[in-house]
Each structure stands twice: as structure tokens, then as C-alpha cells.
CSV table of C-alpha atoms in Angstrom, one decimal:
chain,number,residue,atom,x,y,z
F,1,MET,CA,0.0,-0.1,0.1
F,2,GLY,CA,1.8,3.2,-1.2
F,3,ILE,CA,1.7,6.3,1.0
F,4,SER,CA,0.3,8.1,-1.8
F,5,LYS,CA,-3.2,6.5,-1.1
F,6,TRP,CA,-3.7,8.9,1.8
F,7,ILE,CA,-0.9,11.5,1.5
F,8,GLY,CA,0.2,12.2,-2.0
F,9,GLY,CA,3.5,13.6,-3.4
F,10,PHE,CA,2.4,17.2,-3.0
F,11,LEU,CA,4.0,18.2,0.3
F,12,GLY,CA,3.4,21.6,0.3
F,13,PHE,CA,4.7,23.9,3.2
F,14,MET,CA,6.0,20.7,5.1
F,15,THR,CA,8.6,20.1,2.3
F,16,GLY,CA,11.0,22.1,4.8
F,17,GLY,CA,11.0,23.2,8.3
F,18,PRO,CA,10.5,21.3,11.3
F,19,LEU,CA,7.4,19.3,9.9
F,20,GLY,CA,9.5,18.5,7.0
F,21,ALA,CA,12.1,17.2,9.1
F,22,LEU,CA,9.5,15.0,11.1
F,23,TRP,CA,8.3,13.7,7.7
F,24,GLY,CA,11.6,12.8,6.6
F,25,PHE,CA,12.0,10.5,9.6
F,26,VAL,CA,8.8,8.9,8.8
F,27,MET,CA,9.5,8.5,5.0
F,28,GLY,CA,13.0,7.4,5.6
F,29,TRP,CA,11.6,4.3,8.0
F,30,LEU,CA,8.7,3.8,5.4
F,31,TYR,CA,11.4,3.6,2.5
F,32,GLU,CA,13.6,1.1,4.4
F,33,LYS,CA,10.7,-1.1,5.2
F,34,GLY,CA,9.9,-1.0,1.5
F,35,MET,CA,13.4,-2.1,0.5
F,36,GLU,CA,13.1,-4.8,3.1
F,37,GLN,CA,9.8,-6.0,1.7
F,38,ARG,CA,11.4,-6.1,-1.7
F,39,SER,CA,14.4,-8.0,-0.5
F,40,LEU,CA,12.3,-10.7,1.0
F,41,GLY,CA,10.1,-10.8,-2.1
F,42,GLY,CA,7.4,-9.1,-0.6
F,43,ASP,CA,4.7,-6.5,-2.2
F,44,SER,CA,7.2,-4.6,-4.7
F,45,GLU,CA,4.7,-1.8,-4.5
F,46,GLY,CA,5.2,-1.5,-0.7
F,47,TYR,CA,5.8,2.0,0.3
F,48,SER,CA,6.8,4.2,-2.4
F,49,TYR,CA,9.3,7.0,-1.1
F,50,GLN,CA,9.1,9.5,-4.2
F,51,THR,CA,8.0,13.1,-3.5
F,52,ASP,CA,8.3,14.2,-7.0
F,53,SER,CA,4.5,15.2,-7.9
F,54,SER,CA,5.5,15.0,-11.7
F,55,SER,CA,6.2,11.3,-11.4
F,56,GLY,CA,3.6,8.8,-12.3
F,57,SER,CA,4.6,6.5,-9.5
F,58,TYR,CA,2.2,8.2,-7.3
F,59,GLY,CA,-1.3,6.8,-7.7
F,60,SER,CA,-3.0,8.8,-10.3
F,61,SER,CA,-6.4,8.1,-8.6
F,62,TYR,CA,-5.2,10.0,-5.4
F,63,GLU,CA,-4.5,13.2,-7.8
F,64,ASP,CA,-7.4,12.8,-10.0
F,65,ARG,CA,-9.8,12.6,-6.9
F,66,TYR,CA,-8.5,15.5,-5.0
F,67,GLY,CA,-6.6,17.8,-7.5
F,68,SER,CA,-9.4,17.9,-10.2
F,69,ALA,CA,-11.9,19.1,-7.6
F,70,GLY,CA,-10.0,22.2,-6.9
F,71,VAL,CA,-8.3,20.9,-3.8
F,72,ASN,CA,-5.1,22.6,-2.6
F,73,MET,CA,-2.9,19.4,-2.6
F,74,GLY,CA,0.0,20.8,-0.8
F,75,ASP,CA,-2.0,22.3,2.0
F,76,ARG,CA,-4.4,19.2,2.4
F,77,ASN,CA,-1.2,16.8,2.8
F,78,SER,CA,0.3,19.1,5.2
F,79,PHE,CA,-2.9,19.4,7.1
F,80,LEU,CA,-3.1,15.6,7.2
F,81,PHE,CA,0.4,15.0,8.6
F,82,SER,CA,0.0,18.0,11.0
F,83,ILE,CA,-3.1,15.9,12.4
F,84,LEU,CA,-0.7,13.1,13.3
F,85,VAL,CA,2.2,15.3,14.7
F,86,LEU,CA,-0.2,17.0,16.9
F,87,ALA,CA,-1.8,13.7,17.9
F,88,SER,CA,1.5,12.1,18.9
F,89,TYR,CA,2.2,15.2,21.2
F,90,ILE,CA,-1.2,15.2,23.0
F,91,ILE,CA,-1.6,11.7,23.5
F,92,ARG,CA,1.7,11.4,25.2
F,93,ALA,CA,1.3,14.8,27.2
F,94,ASP,CA,0.3,12.6,30.3
F,95,GLY,CA,3.1,10.2,29.8
F,96,LYS,CA,1.2,7.5,28.6
F,97,VAL,CA,-0.8,6.2,25.5
F,98,MET,CA,-4.4,5.4,26.0
F,99,HIS,CA,-6.2,2.5,24.1
F,100,SER,CA,-9.1,5.0,24.0
F,101,GLU,CA,-7.1,7.7,22.8
F,102,MET,CA,-5.7,5.6,20.0
F,103,GLU,CA,-9.3,4.3,19.1
F,104,HIS,CA,-10.3,7.9,18.9
F,105,VAL,CA,-7.6,8.5,16.4
F,106,ARG,CA,-8.4,5.4,14.5
F,107,SER,CA,-12.3,6.2,14.4
F,108,PHE,CA,-11.6,9.8,13.1
F,109,LEU,CA,-9.4,8.4,10.4
F,110,ARG,CA,-11.5,5.8,9.6
F,111,THR,CA,-15.0,7.7,9.3
F,112,ASN,CA,-13.4,10.9,7.7
F,113,PHE,CA,-10.7,9.4,5.3
F,114,GLY,CA,-11.3,5.7,4.9
F,115,ASN,CA,-9.4,2.4,5.5
F,116,ASP,CA,-6.2,3.4,3.7
F,117,ALA,CA,-5.9,6.3,6.0
F,118,LEU,CA,-6.5,4.2,9.0
F,119,GLN,CA,-3.8,1.9,8.3
F,120,GLN,CA,-1.1,4.4,7.0
F,121,GLY,CA,-1.9,7.0,9.8
F,122,GLU,CA,-1.6,4.4,12.5
F,123,GLU,CA,1.6,3.4,10.9
F,124,ILE,CA,2.6,7.1,10.8
F,125,LEU,CA,1.6,7.9,14.5
F,126,ARG,CA,3.7,4.8,15.7
F,127,ARG,CA,6.9,6.3,14.1
F,128,LEU,CA,6.1,9.7,15.2
F,129,PHE,CA,5.9,8.0,19.0
F,130,ASP,CA,9.3,6.4,18.1
F,131,ARG,CA,10.7,9.7,17.1
F,132,GLN,CA,9.5,11.3,20.3
F,133,LYS,CA,11.1,8.5,22.5
F,134,GLN,CA,14.4,8.8,20.6
F,135,MET,CA,14.6,12.6,20.9
F,136,GLU,CA,13.8,12.6,24.4
F,137,SER,CA,16.1,9.9,25.3
F,138,GLN,CA,18.9,12.4,23.9
F,139,LEU,CA,17.8,15.8,24.9
F,140,ARG,CA,14.9,16.2,27.3
F,141,GLY,CA,12.2,18.7,25.9
F,142,SER,CA,13.6,18.3,22.3
F,143,TYR,CA,10.2,16.8,20.7
F,144,ASP,CA,8.3,19.6,22.5
F,145,ASP,CA,10.5,22.1,20.7
F,146,ILE,CA,10.0,20.6,17.3
F,147,VAL,CA,6.1,20.5,17.8
F,148,MET,CA,6.1,23.8,18.9
F,149,GLN,CA,8.1,24.8,15.8
F,150,SER,CA,5.9,22.8,13.8
F,151,CYS,CA,2.8,24.7,15.3
F,152,ARG,CA,4.4,28.0,14.3
F,153,GLN,CA,4.9,26.8,10.7
F,154,ILE,CA,1.2,25.6,10.7
F,155,ALA,CA,0.0,29.0,11.7
F,156,THR,CA,2.1,30.8,9.0
F,157,ASN,CA,0.8,28.3,6.4
F,158,LEU,CA,-2.7,27.3,7.5
F,159,SER,CA,-5.7,29.4,7.3
F,160,TYR,CA,-7.7,30.5,10.6
F,161,GLY,CA,-10.5,28.0,9.9
F,162,GLN,CA,-8.2,25.3,9.3
F,163,ARG,CA,-6.2,25.7,12.4
F,164,LEU,CA,-9.5,25.7,14.3
F,165,GLN,CA,-10.5,22.3,12.8
F,166,LEU,CA,-6.9,20.9,14.0
F,167,LEU,CA,-7.9,22.4,17.5
F,168,ALA,CA,-11.3,20.4,17.3
F,169,PHE,CA,-9.3,17.1,16.6
F,170,MET,CA,-7.0,17.5,19.5
F,171,ALA,CA,-10.0,18.3,21.8
F,172,GLY,CA,-11.4,14.8,20.7
F,173,ILE,CA,-8.2,13.3,21.9
F,174,VAL,CA,-8.3,14.8,25.3
F,175,ARG,CA,-11.9,13.6,25.9
F,176,ALA,CA,-11.6,10.5,24.3
F,177,ASP,CA,-11.2,8.4,27.8
F,178,GLY,CA,-13.9,10.3,29.3
F,179,ILE,CA,-11.5,12.1,31.8
F,180,ILE,CA,-9.8,15.4,31.2
F,181,ASP,CA,-6.4,15.3,32.1
F,182,ASN,CA,-4.9,18.8,32.9
F,183,ARG,CA,-1.5,17.7,31.5
F,184,GLU,CA,-3.3,17.2,28.4
F,185,VAL,CA,-5.3,20.3,28.5
F,186,ASP,CA,-2.2,22.3,29.3
F,187,ALA,CA,-0.5,20.7,26.1
F,188,MET,CA,-3.5,21.6,24.1
F,189,ARG,CA,-3.4,25.3,25.2
F,190,LYS,CA,0.4,25.5,24.4
F,191,VAL,CA,-0.1,23.9,20.9
F,192,ALA,CA,-2.9,26.4,20.5
F,193,ARG,CA,-1.0,29.3,21.2
F,194,ALA,CA,1.8,28.2,19.1
F,195,MET,CA,-0.9,28.1,16.5
F,196,ARG,CA,-2.1,31.7,17.1
F,197,LEU,CA,-5.4,30.6,18.8
F,198,ASN,CA,-6.5,31.4,22.3
F,199,ASP,CA,-7.8,29.8,25.6
F,200,LYS,CA,-11.3,30.5,24.7
F,201,GLU,CA,-11.1,28.7,21.5
F,202,VAL,CA,-9.6,25.8,23.5
F,203,ASP,CA,-12.4,25.8,25.8
F,204,SER,CA,-15.1,26.2,23.2
F,205,MET,CA,-13.6,22.9,21.4
F,206,LEU,CA,-13.4,21.0,24.7
F,207,ASN,CA,-17.0,21.5,25.5
F,208,LEU,CA,-18.4,20.7,22.2
F,209,ARG,CA,-19.5,17.2,23.0
F,210,ASP,CA,-21.7,18.5,25.9
F,211,ALA,CA,-23.1,21.4,24.2
F,212,SER,CA,-26.7,20.0,23.5
F,213,THR,CA,-27.2,18.9,27.1
F,214,SER,CA,-25.2,21.2,29.2
F,215,LEU,CA,-26.0,25.1,29.4
F,216,GLU,CA,-22.5,25.8,30.9
F,217,ALA,CA,-21.0,23.9,28.0
F,218,ALA,CA,-23.2,25.4,25.6
F,219,TYR,CA,-22.1,29.1,26.7
F,220,LYS,CA,-18.5,27.9,26.8
F,221,VAL,CA,-18.9,26.7,23.1
F,222,LEU,CA,-20.0,30.3,22.1
F,223,GLU,CA,-17.2,31.6,23.7
F,224,ILE,CA,-19.5,33.9,25.9
F,225,ALA,CA,-20.7,34.2,29.6
F,226,GLN,CA,-24.0,33.1,30.7
F,227,THR,CA,-24.8,36.7,31.9
F,228,ALA,CA,-24.7,37.6,28.2
F,229,SER,CA,-27.5,39.7,26.8
F,230,ASP,CA,-29.7,38.1,24.2
F,231,ASP,CA,-28.1,40.4,21.5
F,232,GLU,CA,-24.7,39.1,22.7
F,233,VAL,CA,-25.9,35.8,22.3
F,234,LYS,CA,-27.2,36.2,18.7
F,235,LYS,CA,-23.9,37.8,17.7
F,236,ALA,CA,-21.6,35.3,19.4
F,237,TYR,CA,-23.4,32.6,17.4
F,238,ARG,CA,-23.2,34.3,14.2
F,239,ARG,CA,-19.7,35.0,14.8
F,240,MET,CA,-19.2,31.2,15.6
F,241,ALA,CA,-21.0,30.0,12.7
F,242,LEU,CA,-18.8,32.3,10.4
F,243,LYS,CA,-15.3,31.2,11.7
F,244,HIS,CA,-16.3,27.6,11.9
F,245,HIS,CA,-18.3,27.1,8.7
F,246,PRO,CA,-17.3,23.9,6.9
F,247,ASP,CA,-16.6,26.0,3.8
F,248,LYS,CA,-13.7,27.4,5.7
F,249,VAL,CA,-11.7,24.2,5.1
F,250,ALA,CA,-13.1,23.1,1.9
F,251,ALA,CA,-10.0,23.7,-0.1
F,252,LEU,CA,-8.5,20.7,1.7
F,253,GLY,CA,-10.9,18.2,0.4
F,254,GLU,CA,-14.7,16.9,1.1
F,255,ASP,CA,-13.5,14.5,3.8
F,256,VAL,CA,-12.0,17.4,5.8
F,257,ARG,CA,-15.2,19.3,5.3
F,258,LYS,CA,-17.2,16.4,6.4
F,259,ALA,CA,-15.3,16.5,9.7
F,260,ALA,CA,-15.9,20.3,10.0
F,261,GLU,CA,-19.8,19.5,9.4
F,262,LYS,CA,-19.9,17.5,12.8
F,263,LYS,CA,-18.1,20.5,14.7
F,264,PHE,CA,-20.6,22.9,13.2
F,265,GLN,CA,-23.4,20.8,14.2
F,266,GLU,CA,-22.8,20.6,17.7
F,267,ILE,CA,-22.0,24.6,17.7
F,268,ASN,CA,-25.6,24.6,16.3
F,269,ALA,CA,-26.7,22.5,19.1
F,270,ALA,CA,-25.3,24.8,21.6
F,271,LYS,CA,-27.1,27.7,20.1
F,272,ASP,CA,-30.4,25.7,20.1
F,273,LEU,CA,-30.0,24.9,23.7
F,274,ILE,CA,-29.3,28.4,24.7
F,275,TYR,CA,-32.1,29.9,22.6
F,276,LYS,CA,-34.6,27.4,24.0
F,277,SER,CA,-33.6,28.3,27.7
F,278,ARG,CA,-34.0,32.0,26.8
F,279,GLY,CA,-37.2,31.5,24.5
F,280,LEU,CA,-35.8,32.9,21.8
């Protein structure tokens, strides 16, 4: 199964910088694995390590499916890899890898991107965990540093709406086991700030899951106090609807847009609960 079936040859802004360094580590391992498979008589297609998008060795179906739909391939592939880099950081923020957190990542990949993404994404995530252990054994805090540098690279190259979608993904990991660990929340806030997002936006995403049943959570989702006036509530909803609209991530592909639609529905649920409580 070639890497091009999920992340293609258009590497976008992760061609260089800290994200590029992490990508190089992952692809180097996949390349070596592919060579080993061929030497053992395995699947010769194995893992294709070739980033020249002009080459026909990358599956044309991937490029046809997304490129012809007006998708920014470089940003899309950088976004997909960023998901896994951030997952590797948030999952291990409490010092352990929980089964529930890995299941959340698997479910997210399978639901939004399909089985190819599930298999490849999980393999890439394992390699990132390996890289984290390797770097931390050599110099404590070194993986933290490269993730923060990656977040600044993301902030420079991805739009506000696209970064908010990454934030929503991280919130799902933090809440995956039903217990919100402060170490993971702190890591999420640190990532958010490096991506030029704020603490209110972190709290908003962390409360999405309860937005349809808890008024307290619903107000946090809309980023306002419960003492806000009716006009302030309406303005807050309009602001949230604008910045979280699924069209904001449409340039990354229909599957990314689909993930954003779920978030948008939860924001609408928060609004509906507040409006009902106020008789609006």
C-alpha cells in the first residue's frame, strides 16, 4: 500500500522546516521497510518513497480525486500530516498512550478518510511516537520544541479556519477516555497558542461534546458568559457560525469538510439549547 493512497506527493509547506524534518524521519523508515519487503520478495509496491509530484509512480487516482476537485494538494497533505504530529504530542502529554485515545484517532481516520488512512495513519503515528522517545532520550524537551516549531509553521501556512479544525481534533483526543487530564489540556493550550489561537477557543472545542445537554458547556462553546444579553448571544452565534463554517476548510478536500460539518452541528446544538432556555 503506497503512502500516496492517503498523503500524496504534493508536500506543500511541510517540504521544509520542522514538519519536513519529522516527515523525512517517517518516510525514511517507510522507505527502508519497503526495501526490506522487496529483498524478502514481498509486495514490490510496498511503501513508495518519491516526492516528485510529476512522477507517475504516485497513484493517479489520488491526484485525480482531489486535484481535479480544486483541492490545494500541498495544504491538504500538510494538514493531514499535522493531524498526526499533534496527536503524537497530545496523546503522550500525560506520559502514556491510552487505548481510548488511539481508538479515537482510528475512528476519526476511518470515518473521515477511509481504511487506507486508518492503516497508514496509524503506522505514521507509531513512527512519530518512536521519534519522540528517541529525541527525548537524547535531550529532554527536544520533541516538545520541534512540535512547537511545527505549530508556528502551521500558523504561518494554514488559514484560521483550518487551524480551528486541528484544534477540534485535539479536543477529541483529550476527551476520548472520558476524563479530562490537565496535562493534556495544558499541552493543547500550548499548541493552540503556538498556532495563534487562544484559550477561549480551546475551551470552546473541549465543550463541544456536551453542548446539546449542558447550558454551561453551550455558553463556553459560543465563547460567552451566561450573563450575556440576548443580543450578545445572537452576535456570538453568528461569529462562531462564520469562523467554523465547513466551507472554511473546503480547500483541503471533501473529507476534511465532512469532519468540519460535525463540529458545526455541535455549535448549532449549543445555540439551540441557549435559545430554548431564553425563549428566543
